[in-house]
């Protein structure tokens, strides 16, 4: 069993770097604070006797050697960058749970056949630099190192320059680092476990997601003198599409998701009929066929709305991640460890993307969820119970040992 | 008949002050540019032999004496401040049409029994300082001079300080200046005249308007992991209210108007379910009973939506102007002048508020509309035809002469 108090203490120590007045953390990727966080974690790994490898996109691999160093390592990891108004647990928990596993193995004097590694991936959040899950994405070849290097923040600073500046541009070619199996522990970021009063979520898969930008163009005009019949009101037409996004998701339960999160209205003045409305659409499902059906139904509705309204409507897909089923071996290892330890459990399909979906392209992978308060994350009030974090870490320990062999 | 070319030349000359690259004008109230515009117009009035009076809120009254100086003046006017992306005609036309009437009377050597005055009112647009129609509002006692003086722009500069700075804080107590009758020429700011191919709009009334701020508060949550059934999506709930605003307006034709022009979504991120949406509602009608019915129906729908959705919904009325029927004498004078001059004409209820609605509280008032291109105003592409502006000015001349007596 791992040491829950030590895990909690490390989480609180790391959370001091970039701590916000409201109890959250702001530690954006490749900032000075990210460097401080990285240095702290790397220092702890060295104290635990681990060796460090860094690749060219700044992913860090911290290794506890196995009896057979030629075996690919059993890896766990996550990220330590945060949202601008982020919490203490998102990502950080996955990394420090891995470190706690190693500390426990050390305490108990347990040697493993395969090496055990703890990774943290660069810029998972995507808040400062897009795309999200950058480090793991480059690692698995989803996009190139050059693409990632060229990404700039709002001040025009590039990933390449910032990586070099904070001293985390390593030598390893991304993807050259072998992985035997990959586990990631994470707070659920949703309300399902809490709602069902379960401690451990076994994650069979991550939903696929499609992101769109929709732009409805009407005609800006004065709200008073323009009769209702002569209007081309971009906001009104948009509301019908926005409602359909939710209706489509509800037609494909239980994993259909449909969200309009971002809306921009032009000129956004109370006595001007909106001439243009730009909004985002986020569709998700765990089954690619269903996700595609949702996609087709949305395009059909937009075609119908375009001809009914006479307004110009453009729709562009800006991101797509296919659903990612995890490997039966890893899901099984998590399930068995949970059963052995006697925690209450249920399967929870991950609605959010994680570094694990990219790792899964290269090696068997699986995830372990623990509840977070009110299902809230990406928020300074993000919270989780020490008991739950300890339980997730114990499951991680036993799942990794099952794979790494004692 | 007035001199259409001279009127056009003056409009183009004034439009140079604050001219924008896209052909519009940005001359916000009480800025240096407003001072330049005021100085130019006052200079022209002096050249035309007029005397100048300024009141404590910066309203300027330019007077051509009558045979009987003790009669209250027959007044026309409008404003010369503009929107941040405004046009050359909104307001400016009404002031320069008045000046052109005086120039024509001078050219023809016509004396009037009553004095003739041309006014421009301070800060009609309300873009820099709220409330809108500030100068005429203080003048008619709709709100106090102190309230107006205290209004601040986004930089914290007050109306009082800015008025003093540009040298337009006069001596007259607002409202002490007598008015015998008030006329205002204005571009229609709507598509009705152009649509019907008419030159002169006789304005029997201005619609009443109610402005509201509506805030829907749900629960911000991650778009992926949060099942549809556990959401409190503030945007979705808002769309139903937004649609009802238009449905209510359509139930009370032909003058019912319903517009949602301003929408702000929090946190406005593509993978976060909106936790709060704030939007404006603008309801108008020409009949106060109908406007009140629209108001009641909207409140009832919001009550229903609140109980159906379980979300917190607040609604606050932030402005209210009752419908303003103009005086039969002034409307009649405009109608007769139009008939005498042989212009094509129709009645057009003003959907937009104007300084004339405040002047109408103190004296008989009326308005004259001319078409503007595509019904567009509050836009740099605002445009109007020289012929139409000339026609409107001729109607003004004859309507004023009818009241001022030759
Ligand atoms: N974990 C997480 O928030 N990933 C971002 C991408 C997503 O919206 O799923
Ligand atoms: N003329 C004008 O735009 N007035 C502003 C108030 C309104 O929206 O009617």
mmCIF file of N, CA and C in Angstrom, chain B residues 234-304:
data_model
loop_
_atom_site.group_PDB
_atom_site.id
_atom_site.type_symbol
_atom_site.label_atom_id
_atom_site.label_comp_id
_atom_site.label_asym_id
_atom_site.label_seq_id
_atom_site.Cartn_x
_atom_site.Cartn_y
_atom_site.Cartn_z
ATOM 1 N N UNK B 234 -26.351 27.106 -19.133
ATOM 2 C CA UNK B 234 -26.959 28.443 -19.164
ATOM 3 C C UNK B 234 -27.210 28.923 -20.591
ATOM 4 N N UNK B 235 -26.391 28.475 -21.542
ATOM 5 C CA UNK B 235 -26.587 28.923 -22.928
ATOM 6 C C UNK B 235 -27.844 28.319 -23.520
ATOM 7 N N UNK B 236 -28.023 27.008 -23.291
ATOM 8 C CA UNK B 236 -29.209 26.348 -23.851
ATOM 9 C C UNK B 236 -30.489 26.985 -23.326
ATOM 10 N N UNK B 237 -30.546 27.208 -22.029
ATOM 11 C CA UNK B 237 -31.752 27.805 -21.451
ATOM 12 C C UNK B 237 -31.960 29.207 -22.025
ATOM 13 N N UNK B 238 -30.868 29.936 -22.216
ATOM 14 C CA UNK B 238 -30.979 31.287 -22.784
ATOM 15 C C UNK B 238 -31.591 31.273 -24.181
ATOM 16 N N UNK B 239 -31.263 30.255 -24.981
ATOM 17 C CA UNK B 239 -31.756 30.260 -26.382
ATOM 18 C C UNK B 239 -33.285 30.253 -26.430
ATOM 19 N N UNK B 240 -33.927 29.600 -25.461
ATOM 20 C CA UNK B 240 -35.394 29.570 -25.479
ATOM 21 C C UNK B 240 -35.979 30.941 -25.185
ATOM 22 N N UNK B 241 -35.348 31.656 -24.276
ATOM 23 C CA UNK B 241 -35.812 33.025 -23.980
ATOM 24 C C UNK B 241 -35.556 33.931 -25.181
ATOM 25 N N UNK B 242 -34.386 33.773 -25.792
ATOM 26 C CA UNK B 242 -34.048 34.595 -26.960
ATOM 27 C C UNK B 242 -35.062 34.413 -28.091
ATOM 28 N N UNK B 243 -35.491 33.173 -28.306
ATOM 29 C CA UNK B 243 -36.483 32.915 -29.359
ATOM 30 C C UNK B 243 -37.833 33.514 -28.987
ATOM 31 N N UNK B 244 -38.163 33.453 -27.705
ATOM 32 C CA UNK B 244 -39.460 33.991 -27.267
ATOM 33 C C UNK B 244 -39.524 35.507 -27.482
ATOM 34 N N UNK B 245 -38.396 36.189 -27.321
ATOM 35 C CA UNK B 245 -38.355 37.642 -27.539
ATOM 36 C C UNK B 245 -38.864 37.982 -28.948
ATOM 37 N N UNK B 246 -38.437 37.206 -29.920
ATOM 38 C CA UNK B 246 -38.868 37.435 -31.303
ATOM 39 C C UNK B 246 -40.320 37.008 -31.506
ATOM 40 N N UNK B 247 -40.697 35.883 -30.886
ATOM 41 C CA UNK B 247 -42.095 35.427 -31.026
ATOM 42 C C UNK B 247 -43.067 36.456 -30.451
ATOM 43 N N UNK B 248 -42.699 37.033 -29.311
ATOM 44 C CA UNK B 248 -43.571 38.051 -28.699
ATOM 45 C C UNK B 248 -43.738 39.237 -29.650
ATOM 46 N N UNK B 249 -42.643 39.698 -30.232
ATOM 47 C CA UNK B 249 -42.720 40.841 -31.149
ATOM 48 C C UNK B 249 -43.607 40.509 -32.343
ATOM 49 N N UNK B 250 -43.485 39.286 -32.840
ATOM 50 C CA UNK B 250 -44.292 38.888 -34.004
ATOM 51 C C UNK B 250 -45.783 38.770 -33.664
ATOM 52 N N UNK B 251 -46.101 38.608 -32.392
ATOM 53 C CA UNK B 251 -47.518 38.527 -32.011
ATOM 54 C C UNK B 251 -48.191 39.896 -32.019
ATOM 55 N N UNK B 252 -47.398 40.987 -32.075
ATOM 56 C CA UNK B 252 -47.977 42.335 -32.021
ATOM 57 C C UNK B 252 -47.529 43.206 -33.180
ATOM 58 N N UNK B 253 -47.869 42.788 -34.400
ATOM 59 C CA UNK B 253 -47.504 43.568 -35.588
ATOM 60 C C UNK B 253 -48.412 44.800 -35.720
ATOM 61 N N UNK B 254 -48.083 45.768 -36.548
ATOM 62 C CA UNK B 254 -46.872 45.788 -37.369
ATOM 63 C C UNK B 254 -45.692 46.430 -36.658
ATOM 64 N N UNK B 255 -45.929 46.986 -35.415
ATOM 65 C CA UNK B 255 -44.845 47.748 -34.793
ATOM 66 C C UNK B 255 -44.138 47.022 -33.655
ATOM 67 N N UNK B 256 -44.545 45.778 -33.401
ATOM 68 C CA UNK B 256 -43.830 45.022 -32.386
ATOM 69 C C UNK B 256 -42.387 44.775 -32.838
ATOM 70 N N UNK B 257 -41.439 44.987 -31.919
ATOM 71 C CA UNK B 257 -40.019 44.713 -32.214
ATOM 72 C C UNK B 257 -39.439 43.950 -31.026
ATOM 73 N N UNK B 258 -38.632 42.937 -31.302
ATOM 74 C CA UNK B 258 -37.964 42.195 -30.242
ATOM 75 C C UNK B 258 -36.566 41.808 -30.696
ATOM 76 N N UNK B 259 -35.570 42.194 -29.920
ATOM 77 C CA UNK B 259 -34.181 41.999 -30.341
ATOM 78 C C UNK B 259 -33.294 41.589 -29.175
ATOM 79 N N UNK B 260 -32.482 40.578 -29.400
ATOM 80 C CA UNK B 260 -31.379 40.250 -28.484
ATOM 81 C C UNK B 260 -30.100 40.650 -29.218
ATOM 82 N N UNK B 261 -29.511 41.763 -28.803
ATOM 83 C CA UNK B 261 -28.379 42.308 -29.547
ATOM 84 C C UNK B 261 -27.035 42.018 -28.913
ATOM 85 N N UNK B 262 -27.042 41.793 -27.598
ATOM 86 C CA UNK B 262 -25.781 41.666 -26.855
ATOM 87 C C UNK B 262 -25.814 40.368 -26.056
ATOM 88 N N UNK B 263 -24.805 39.563 -26.201
ATOM 89 C CA UNK B 263 -24.735 38.277 -25.498
ATOM 90 C C UNK B 263 -23.317 38.095 -24.962
ATOM 91 N N UNK B 264 -23.202 37.774 -23.680
ATOM 92 C CA UNK B 264 -21.888 37.465 -23.094
ATOM 93 C C UNK B 264 -21.973 36.117 -22.397
ATOM 94 N N UNK B 265 -21.045 35.246 -22.738
ATOM 95 C CA UNK B 265 -21.056 33.878 -22.222
ATOM 96 C C UNK B 265 -19.835 33.685 -21.320
ATOM 97 N N UNK B 266 -20.040 33.069 -20.157
ATOM 98 C CA UNK B 266 -18.927 32.791 -19.230
ATOM 99 C C UNK B 266 -18.821 31.301 -18.995
ATOM 100 N N UNK B 267 -17.643 30.708 -19.021
ATOM 101 C CA UNK B 267 -16.349 31.345 -19.279
ATOM 102 C C UNK B 267 -16.037 31.487 -20.758
ATOM 103 N N UNK B 268 -16.908 31.102 -21.648
ATOM 104 C CA UNK B 268 -16.710 31.250 -23.100
ATOM 105 C C UNK B 268 -15.505 30.457 -23.608
ATOM 106 N N UNK B 269 -15.529 29.174 -23.314
ATOM 107 C CA UNK B 269 -14.469 28.274 -23.747
ATOM 108 C C UNK B 269 -15.133 27.071 -24.415
ATOM 109 N N UNK B 270 -14.531 26.585 -25.500
ATOM 110 C CA UNK B 270 -15.276 25.629 -26.332
ATOM 111 C C UNK B 270 -15.564 24.302 -25.643
ATOM 112 N N UNK B 271 -14.769 23.921 -24.632
ATOM 113 C CA UNK B 271 -15.075 22.661 -23.967
ATOM 114 C C UNK B 271 -15.566 22.848 -22.529
ATOM 115 N N UNK B 272 -16.205 23.977 -22.291
ATOM 116 C CA UNK B 272 -16.818 24.213 -20.984
ATOM 117 C C UNK B 272 -18.295 24.573 -21.182
ATOM 118 N N UNK B 273 -19.164 23.840 -20.502
ATOM 119 C CA UNK B 273 -20.592 24.153 -20.521
ATOM 120 C C UNK B 273 -20.773 25.523 -19.880
ATOM 121 N N UNK B 274 -21.438 26.467 -20.572
ATOM 122 C CA UNK B 274 -21.552 27.816 -20.023
ATOM 123 C C UNK B 274 -22.244 27.833 -18.659
ATOM 124 N N UNK B 275 -21.592 28.488 -17.694
ATOM 125 C CA UNK B 275 -22.143 28.601 -16.355
ATOM 126 C C UNK B 275 -23.008 29.831 -16.202
ATOM 127 N N UNK B 276 -22.762 30.840 -17.035
ATOM 128 C CA UNK B 276 -23.561 32.053 -16.956
ATOM 129 C C UNK B 276 -23.643 32.720 -18.320
ATOM 130 N N UNK B 277 -24.846 33.157 -18.662
ATOM 131 C CA UNK B 277 -25.036 33.913 -19.896
ATOM 132 C C UNK B 277 -25.808 35.177 -19.559
ATOM 133 N N UNK B 278 -25.266 36.293 -20.021
ATOM 134 C CA UNK B 278 -25.905 37.587 -19.803
ATOM 135 C C UNK B 278 -26.299 38.118 -21.177
ATOM 136 N N UNK B 279 -27.530 38.521 -21.339
ATOM 137 C CA UNK B 279 -27.920 39.079 -22.638
ATOM 138 C C UNK B 279 -28.938 40.197 -22.473
ATOM 139 N N UNK B 280 -29.005 41.026 -23.509
ATOM 140 C CA UNK B 280 -29.919 42.163 -23.507
ATOM 141 C C UNK B 280 -31.200 41.795 -24.236
ATOM 142 N N UNK B 281 -32.279 42.414 -23.828
ATOM 143 C CA UNK B 281 -33.555 42.293 -24.541
ATOM 144 C C UNK B 281 -34.040 43.709 -24.832
ATOM 145 N N UNK B 282 -34.493 43.918 -26.054
ATOM 146 C CA UNK B 282 -35.002 45.213 -26.493
ATOM 147 C C UNK B 282 -36.392 44.955 -27.059
ATOM 148 N N UNK B 283 -37.417 45.465 -26.377
ATOM 149 C CA UNK B 283 -38.807 45.334 -26.847
ATOM 150 C C UNK B 283 -39.338 46.724 -27.196
ATOM 151 N N UNK B 284 -40.053 46.810 -28.320
ATOM 152 C CA UNK B 284 -40.633 48.107 -28.718
ATOM 153 C C UNK B 284 -42.044 47.921 -29.279
ATOM 154 N N UNK B 285 -42.854 48.934 -29.130
ATOM 155 C CA UNK B 285 -44.111 49.034 -29.847
ATOM 156 C C UNK B 285 -44.564 50.480 -29.787
ATOM 157 N N UNK B 286 -45.502 50.832 -30.668
ATOM 158 C CA UNK B 286 -45.907 52.234 -30.739
ATOM 159 C C UNK B 286 -47.029 52.526 -29.739
ATOM 160 N N UNK B 287 -47.651 51.457 -29.230
ATOM 161 C CA UNK B 287 -48.791 51.616 -28.330
ATOM 162 C C UNK B 287 -48.378 51.109 -26.952
ATOM 163 N N UNK B 288 -48.570 51.930 -25.941
ATOM 164 C CA UNK B 288 -48.033 51.593 -24.627
ATOM 165 C C UNK B 288 -48.709 50.361 -24.036
ATOM 166 N N UNK B 289 -49.987 50.172 -24.384
ATOM 167 C CA UNK B 289 -50.696 49.006 -23.873
ATOM 168 C C UNK B 289 -50.088 47.726 -24.479
ATOM 169 N N UNK B 290 -49.830 47.769 -25.760
ATOM 170 C CA UNK B 290 -49.213 46.604 -26.409
ATOM 171 C C UNK B 290 -47.805 46.359 -25.859
ATOM 172 N N UNK B 291 -47.058 47.451 -25.654
ATOM 173 C CA UNK B 291 -45.698 47.298 -25.126
ATOM 174 C C UNK B 291 -45.749 46.668 -23.738
ATOM 175 N N UNK B 292 -46.744 47.060 -22.972
ATOM 176 C CA UNK B 292 -46.888 46.493 -21.637
ATOM 177 C C UNK B 292 -47.290 45.015 -21.705
ATOM 178 N N UNK B 293 -48.158 44.678 -22.655
ATOM 179 C CA UNK B 293 -48.532 43.269 -22.844
ATOM 180 C C UNK B 293 -47.292 42.441 -23.212
ATOM 181 N N UNK B 294 -46.468 42.983 -24.095
ATOM 182 C CA UNK B 294 -45.233 42.286 -24.478
ATOM 183 C C UNK B 294 -44.345 42.070 -23.253
ATOM 184 N N UNK B 295 -44.228 43.120 -22.439
ATOM 185 C CA UNK B 295 -43.455 43.056 -21.197
ATOM 186 C C UNK B 295 -43.988 41.931 -20.291
ATOM 187 N N UNK B 296 -45.294 41.889 -20.103
ATOM 188 C CA UNK B 296 -45.888 40.881 -19.216
ATOM 189 C C UNK B 296 -45.671 39.473 -19.767
ATOM 190 N N UNK B 297 -45.822 39.316 -21.067
ATOM 191 C CA UNK B 297 -45.649 37.989 -21.673
ATOM 192 C C UNK B 297 -44.200 37.512 -21.531
ATOM 193 N N UNK B 298 -43.286 38.469 -21.630
ATOM 194 C CA UNK B 298 -41.892 38.078 -21.471
ATOM 195 C C UNK B 298 -41.601 37.642 -20.037
ATOM 196 N N UNK B 299 -42.090 38.399 -19.074
ATOM 197 C CA UNK B 299 -41.870 38.016 -17.674
ATOM 198 C C UNK B 299 -42.500 36.653 -17.381
ATOM 199 N N UNK B 300 -43.692 36.411 -17.940
ATOM 200 C CA UNK B 300 -44.360 35.130 -17.712
ATOM 201 C C UNK B 300 -43.540 33.982 -18.316
ATOM 202 N N UNK B 301 -42.999 34.211 -19.509
ATOM 203 C CA UNK B 301 -42.189 33.160 -20.139
ATOM 204 C C UNK B 301 -40.931 32.888 -19.320
ATOM 205 N N UNK B 302 -40.334 33.945 -18.775
ATOM 206 C CA UNK B 302 -39.130 33.759 -17.965
ATOM 207 C C UNK B 302 -39.469 32.991 -16.681
ATOM 208 N N UNK B 303 -40.607 33.288 -16.077
ATOM 209 C CA UNK B 303 -41.039 32.527 -14.885
ATOM 210 C C UNK B 303 -41.175 31.044 -15.229
ATOM 211 N N UNK B 304 -41.815 30.775 -16.360
ATOM 212 C CA UNK B 304 -42.014 29.394 -16.788
ATOM 213 C C UNK B 304 -40.657 28.709 -17.053
#
